[in-house]
Coordinates of C-alpha atoms and ligand atoms in Angstrom, one line a residue:
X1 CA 70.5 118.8 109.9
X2 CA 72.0 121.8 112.1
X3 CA 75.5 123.1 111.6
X4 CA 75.9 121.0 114.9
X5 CA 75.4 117.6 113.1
X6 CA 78.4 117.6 111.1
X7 CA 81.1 118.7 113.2
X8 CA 82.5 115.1 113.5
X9 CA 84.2 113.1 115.9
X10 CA 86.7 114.8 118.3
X11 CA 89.4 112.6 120.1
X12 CA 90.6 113.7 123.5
X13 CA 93.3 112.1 125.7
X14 CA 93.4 113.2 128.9
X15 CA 90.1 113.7 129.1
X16 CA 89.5 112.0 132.6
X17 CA 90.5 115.0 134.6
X18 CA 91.4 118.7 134.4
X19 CA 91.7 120.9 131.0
X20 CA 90.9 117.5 129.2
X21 CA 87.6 117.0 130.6
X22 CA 86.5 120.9 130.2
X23 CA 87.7 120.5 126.3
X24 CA 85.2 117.3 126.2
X25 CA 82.3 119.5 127.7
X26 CA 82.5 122.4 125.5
X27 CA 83.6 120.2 122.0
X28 CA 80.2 118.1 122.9
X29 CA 78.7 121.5 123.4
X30 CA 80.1 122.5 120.4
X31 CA 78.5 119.3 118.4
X32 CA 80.8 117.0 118.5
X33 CA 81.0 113.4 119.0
X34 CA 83.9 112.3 121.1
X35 CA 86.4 109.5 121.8
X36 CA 87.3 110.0 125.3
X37 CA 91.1 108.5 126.4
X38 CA 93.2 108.2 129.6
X39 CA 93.7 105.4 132.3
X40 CA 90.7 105.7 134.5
X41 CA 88.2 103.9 133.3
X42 CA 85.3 104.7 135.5
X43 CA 85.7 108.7 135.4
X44 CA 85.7 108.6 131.8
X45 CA 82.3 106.4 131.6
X46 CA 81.3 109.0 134.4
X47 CA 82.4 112.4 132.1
X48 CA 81.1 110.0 129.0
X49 CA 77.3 109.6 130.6
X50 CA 77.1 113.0 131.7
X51 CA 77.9 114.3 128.0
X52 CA 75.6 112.1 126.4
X53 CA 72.9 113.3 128.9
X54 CA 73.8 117.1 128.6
X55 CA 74.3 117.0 124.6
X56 CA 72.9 114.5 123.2
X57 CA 76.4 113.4 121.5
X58 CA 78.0 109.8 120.7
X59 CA 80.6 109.6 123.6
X60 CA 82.8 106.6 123.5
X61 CA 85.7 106.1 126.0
X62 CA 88.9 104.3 126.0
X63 CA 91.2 103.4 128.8
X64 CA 94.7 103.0 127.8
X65 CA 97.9 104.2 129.6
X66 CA 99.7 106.5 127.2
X67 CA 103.3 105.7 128.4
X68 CA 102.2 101.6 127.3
X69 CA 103.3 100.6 123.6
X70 CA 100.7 98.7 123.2
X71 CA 98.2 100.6 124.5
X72 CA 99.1 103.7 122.3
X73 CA 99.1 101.3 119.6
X74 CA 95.3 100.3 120.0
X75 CA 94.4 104.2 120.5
X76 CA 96.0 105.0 117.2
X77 CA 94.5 101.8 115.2
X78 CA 91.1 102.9 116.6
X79 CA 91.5 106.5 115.7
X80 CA 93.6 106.3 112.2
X81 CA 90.5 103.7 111.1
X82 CA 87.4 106.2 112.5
X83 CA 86.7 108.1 109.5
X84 CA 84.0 110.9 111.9
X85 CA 87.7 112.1 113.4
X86 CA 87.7 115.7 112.8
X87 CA 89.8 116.8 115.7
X88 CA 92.6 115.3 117.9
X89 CA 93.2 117.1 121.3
X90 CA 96.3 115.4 122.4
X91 CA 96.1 117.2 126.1
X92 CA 97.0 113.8 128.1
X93 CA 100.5 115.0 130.3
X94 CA 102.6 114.5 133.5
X95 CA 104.8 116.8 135.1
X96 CA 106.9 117.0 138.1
X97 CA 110.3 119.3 138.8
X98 CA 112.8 116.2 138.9
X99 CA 116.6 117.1 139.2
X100 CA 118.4 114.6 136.4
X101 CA 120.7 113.2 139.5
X102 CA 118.2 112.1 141.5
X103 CA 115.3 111.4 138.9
X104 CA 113.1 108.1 139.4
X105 CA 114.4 107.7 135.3
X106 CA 111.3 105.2 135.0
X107 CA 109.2 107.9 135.9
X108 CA 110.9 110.7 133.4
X109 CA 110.9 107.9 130.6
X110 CA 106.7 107.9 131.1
X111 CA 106.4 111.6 131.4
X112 CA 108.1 111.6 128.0
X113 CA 106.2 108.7 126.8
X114 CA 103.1 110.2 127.3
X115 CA 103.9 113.9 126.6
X116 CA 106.0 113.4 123.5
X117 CA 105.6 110.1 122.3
X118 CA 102.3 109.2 122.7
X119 CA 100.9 113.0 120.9
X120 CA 103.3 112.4 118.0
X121 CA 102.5 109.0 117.7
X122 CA 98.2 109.8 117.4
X123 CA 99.0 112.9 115.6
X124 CA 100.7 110.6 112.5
X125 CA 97.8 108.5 113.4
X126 CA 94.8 111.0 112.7
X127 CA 96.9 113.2 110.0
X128 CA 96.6 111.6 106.8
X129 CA 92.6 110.8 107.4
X130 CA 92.8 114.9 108.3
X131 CA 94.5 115.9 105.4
X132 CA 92.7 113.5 102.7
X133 CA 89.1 114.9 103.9
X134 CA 91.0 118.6 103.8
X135 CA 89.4 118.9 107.3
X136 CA 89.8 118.6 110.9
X137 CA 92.5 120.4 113.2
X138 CA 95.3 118.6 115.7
X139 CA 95.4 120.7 119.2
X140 CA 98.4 119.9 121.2
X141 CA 98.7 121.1 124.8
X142 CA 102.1 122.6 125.8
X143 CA 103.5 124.8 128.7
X144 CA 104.5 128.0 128.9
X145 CA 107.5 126.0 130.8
X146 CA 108.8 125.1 127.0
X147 CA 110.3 128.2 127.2
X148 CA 112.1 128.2 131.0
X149 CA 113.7 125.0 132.1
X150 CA 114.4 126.7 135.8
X151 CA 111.7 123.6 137.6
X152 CA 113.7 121.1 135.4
X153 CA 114.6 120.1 132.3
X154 CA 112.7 116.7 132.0
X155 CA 109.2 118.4 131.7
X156 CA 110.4 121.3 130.4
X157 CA 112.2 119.3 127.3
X158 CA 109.0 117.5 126.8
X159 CA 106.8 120.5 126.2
X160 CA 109.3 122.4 124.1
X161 CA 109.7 119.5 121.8
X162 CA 105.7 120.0 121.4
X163 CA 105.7 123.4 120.4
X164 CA 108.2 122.7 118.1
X165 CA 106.4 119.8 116.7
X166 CA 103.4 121.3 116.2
X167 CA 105.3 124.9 115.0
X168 CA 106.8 122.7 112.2
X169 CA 103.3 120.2 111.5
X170 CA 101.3 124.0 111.0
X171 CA 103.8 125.1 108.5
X172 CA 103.4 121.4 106.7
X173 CA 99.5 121.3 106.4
X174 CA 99.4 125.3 105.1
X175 CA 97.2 125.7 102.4
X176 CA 95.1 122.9 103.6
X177 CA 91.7 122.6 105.9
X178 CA 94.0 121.4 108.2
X179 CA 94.5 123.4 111.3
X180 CA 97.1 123.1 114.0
X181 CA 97.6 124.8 117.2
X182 CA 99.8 124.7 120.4
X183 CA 98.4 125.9 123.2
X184 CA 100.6 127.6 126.6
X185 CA 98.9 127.1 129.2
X186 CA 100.4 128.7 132.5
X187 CA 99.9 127.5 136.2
X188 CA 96.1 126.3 136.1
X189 CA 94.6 125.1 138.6
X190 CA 93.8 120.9 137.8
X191 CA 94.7 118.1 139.9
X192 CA 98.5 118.3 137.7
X193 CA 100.1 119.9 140.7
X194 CA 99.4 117.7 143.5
X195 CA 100.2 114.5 141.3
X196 CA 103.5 116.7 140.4
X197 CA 104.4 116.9 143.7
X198 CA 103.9 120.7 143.8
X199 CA 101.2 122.8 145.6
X200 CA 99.7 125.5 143.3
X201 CA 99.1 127.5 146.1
X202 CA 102.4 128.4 146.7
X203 CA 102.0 130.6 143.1
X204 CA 100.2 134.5 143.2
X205 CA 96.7 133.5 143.0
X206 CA 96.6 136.0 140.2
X207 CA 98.8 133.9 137.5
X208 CA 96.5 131.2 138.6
X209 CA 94.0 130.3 135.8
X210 CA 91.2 127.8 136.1
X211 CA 90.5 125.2 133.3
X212 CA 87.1 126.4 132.1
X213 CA 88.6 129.6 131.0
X214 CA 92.1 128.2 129.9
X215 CA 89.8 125.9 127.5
X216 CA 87.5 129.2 126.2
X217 CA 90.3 130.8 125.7
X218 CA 92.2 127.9 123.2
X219 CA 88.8 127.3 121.8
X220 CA 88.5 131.4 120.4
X221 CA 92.5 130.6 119.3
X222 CA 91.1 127.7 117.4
X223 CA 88.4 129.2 115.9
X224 CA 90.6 132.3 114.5
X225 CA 93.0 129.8 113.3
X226 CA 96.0 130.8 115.4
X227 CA 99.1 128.2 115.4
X228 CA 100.2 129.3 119.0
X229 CA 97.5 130.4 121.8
X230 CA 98.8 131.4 125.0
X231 CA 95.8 132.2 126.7
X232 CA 97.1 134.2 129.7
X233 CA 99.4 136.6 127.9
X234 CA 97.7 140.0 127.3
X235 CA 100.4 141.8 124.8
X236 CA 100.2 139.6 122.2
X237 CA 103.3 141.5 120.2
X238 CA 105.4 140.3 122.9
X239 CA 104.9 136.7 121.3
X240 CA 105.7 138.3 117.8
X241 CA 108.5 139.9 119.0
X242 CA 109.9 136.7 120.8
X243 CA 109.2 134.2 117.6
X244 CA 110.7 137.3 115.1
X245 CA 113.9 137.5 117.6
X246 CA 114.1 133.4 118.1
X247 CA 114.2 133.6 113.8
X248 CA 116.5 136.3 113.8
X249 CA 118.9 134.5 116.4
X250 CA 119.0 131.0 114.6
X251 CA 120.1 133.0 111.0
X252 CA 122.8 134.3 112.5
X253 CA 124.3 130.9 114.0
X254 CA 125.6 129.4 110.9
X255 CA 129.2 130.7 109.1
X256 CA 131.8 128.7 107.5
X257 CA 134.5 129.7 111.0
X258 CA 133.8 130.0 114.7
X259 CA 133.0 133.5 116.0
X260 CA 136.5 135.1 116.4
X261 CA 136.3 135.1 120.4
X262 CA 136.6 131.5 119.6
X263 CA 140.5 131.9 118.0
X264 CA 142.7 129.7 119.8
Ligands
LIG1 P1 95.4 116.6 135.1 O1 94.1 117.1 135.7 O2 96.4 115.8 136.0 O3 95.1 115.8 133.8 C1 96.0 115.0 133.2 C2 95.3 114.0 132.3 O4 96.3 113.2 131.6 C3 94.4 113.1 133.0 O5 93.2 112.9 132.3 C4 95.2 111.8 133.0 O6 94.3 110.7 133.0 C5 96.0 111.9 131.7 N1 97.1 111.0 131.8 C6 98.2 111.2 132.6 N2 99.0 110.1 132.4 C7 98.5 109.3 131.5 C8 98.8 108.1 130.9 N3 100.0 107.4 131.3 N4 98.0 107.6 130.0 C9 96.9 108.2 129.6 N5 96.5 109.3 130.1 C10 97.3 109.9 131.1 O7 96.3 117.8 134.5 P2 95.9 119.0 133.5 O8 96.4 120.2 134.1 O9 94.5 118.9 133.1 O10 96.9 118.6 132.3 C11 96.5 118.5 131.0 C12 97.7 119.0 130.1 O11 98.0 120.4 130.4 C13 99.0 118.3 130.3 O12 99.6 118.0 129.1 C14 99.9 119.3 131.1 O13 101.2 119.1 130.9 C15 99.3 120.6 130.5 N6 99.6 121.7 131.4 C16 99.0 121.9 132.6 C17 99.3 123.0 133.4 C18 98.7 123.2 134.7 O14 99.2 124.1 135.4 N7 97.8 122.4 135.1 C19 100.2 124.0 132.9 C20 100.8 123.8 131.6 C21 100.5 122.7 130.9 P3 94.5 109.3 133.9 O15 95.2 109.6 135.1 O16 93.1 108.8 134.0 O17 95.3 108.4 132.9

């Protein structure tokens, strides 16, 4: 047996497209089996063949729509009961710069469906298999938008709930052989844009980043157990700084009066 043979079973929604289907290509590469998930059927059995070919790996595919109940519900029964799961990239997500007034609120209730619902929901699916083999690691995907809500708040309030989330989740399996990460990506270029409504080459071509090295980059993260990756940013004590002044800033919002600019 290589150190390849044992890696397990990595799930990865979202995998039909973009930063999911680079994650599926490298984890395969990496050893892994995989459960592939998003809507499109026939580009996941495409992505699923090609794997299979290239590494030699099981690949199995599910097509479920992530803002369904009942789909999510089959993806987690079918994950939660695969004991190979080692690793849940929960990467499926929508975005789109919607003004609350005007937002198709169908639309914004699937974006949050999928974004936040649907990744909590598998994460409490795959976590106590994770935790009672003290193995395995949860990747969630993010935005560097979770911190500026200037395109919208819809999208914005999704991807800040998940780095909260998954902030909160790495402090609760510390001291396990569980790892969890969030990863930031910025503006990459995947088909995300143009089903957003946006065209990514409006942007500097140089804060453009393409998926294969967005994915490198969260997979080195991974590997040296960080909790937050954020792949493009080059000073990494600016994220200290920012996560040291956000801890600072919450201790001092709690007294037993208002501030005293607040006296009537
Ligand atoms: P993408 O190419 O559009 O891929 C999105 C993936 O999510 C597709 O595989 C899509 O599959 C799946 N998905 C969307 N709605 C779904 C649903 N209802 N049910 C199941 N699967 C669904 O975009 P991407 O850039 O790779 O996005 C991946 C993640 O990165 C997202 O969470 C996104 O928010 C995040 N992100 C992207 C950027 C960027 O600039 N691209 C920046 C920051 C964060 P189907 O359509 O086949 O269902």
């Amino acid at each position: 047996m290589t150190g390849k043979d044992n890696k397990g079973t990595a799930v990865v929604t979202g995998a039909s497209s973009g930063i999911g289907a680079v994650y599926a290509d490298r984890l395969a590469g990496q050893g892994y089996d995989l459960v592939l998930v998003a809507r499109r059927a026939d580009r996941l059995e495409e992505l699923a063949e090609k794997l299979r070919y290239a590494y030699h790996r099981k690949v199995s595919v599910i097509s479920a729509d992530l803002s369904d109940d009942d789909d999510v519900r089959r993806v987690e029964q079918a994950i939660s009961a695969d004991e190979s799961v080692t690793l849940l990239v929960n990467n499926a997500g929508l975005g789109g710069q919607q003004v609350v007034a005007t937002a198709d609120v169908d639309a914004a209730e699937r974006m949050i469906k999928v974004n936040v619902v649907a990744l909590t929901r598998l994460t409490r699916a795959v976590l106590p298999g994770l935790l009672a083999r003290n193995r395995g690691a949860i990747v969630n995907i993010a935005s560097v938008l979770a911190f500026d809500s200037s395109f919208g708040g819809i999208y914005s309030g999704t991807k800040a709930y998940v780095v909260n989330f998954t902030e909160a989740l790495h402090r609760e399996v510390a001291g396990t052989g569980v790892k969890v990460q969030v990863v930031l990506p910025g503006a990459t270029r995947t088909d995300f844009w143009e089903l957003a409504g946006s065209d990514i080459d409006q942007l500097p071509k140089e804060i453009i980043m393409n998926a294969d090295d967005l994915v490198d980059a969260a997979l080195v993260g991974l590997a040296r157990g960080e909790a937050v990756t954020a792949p493009a940013l080059v000073d990494v004590a600016k994220l200290d700084t920012f996560l040291g002044a956000r801890q600072a800033f919450y201790g001092s919002l709690h007294a037993d009066k208002p501030a005293p600019r607040y006296a009537a």
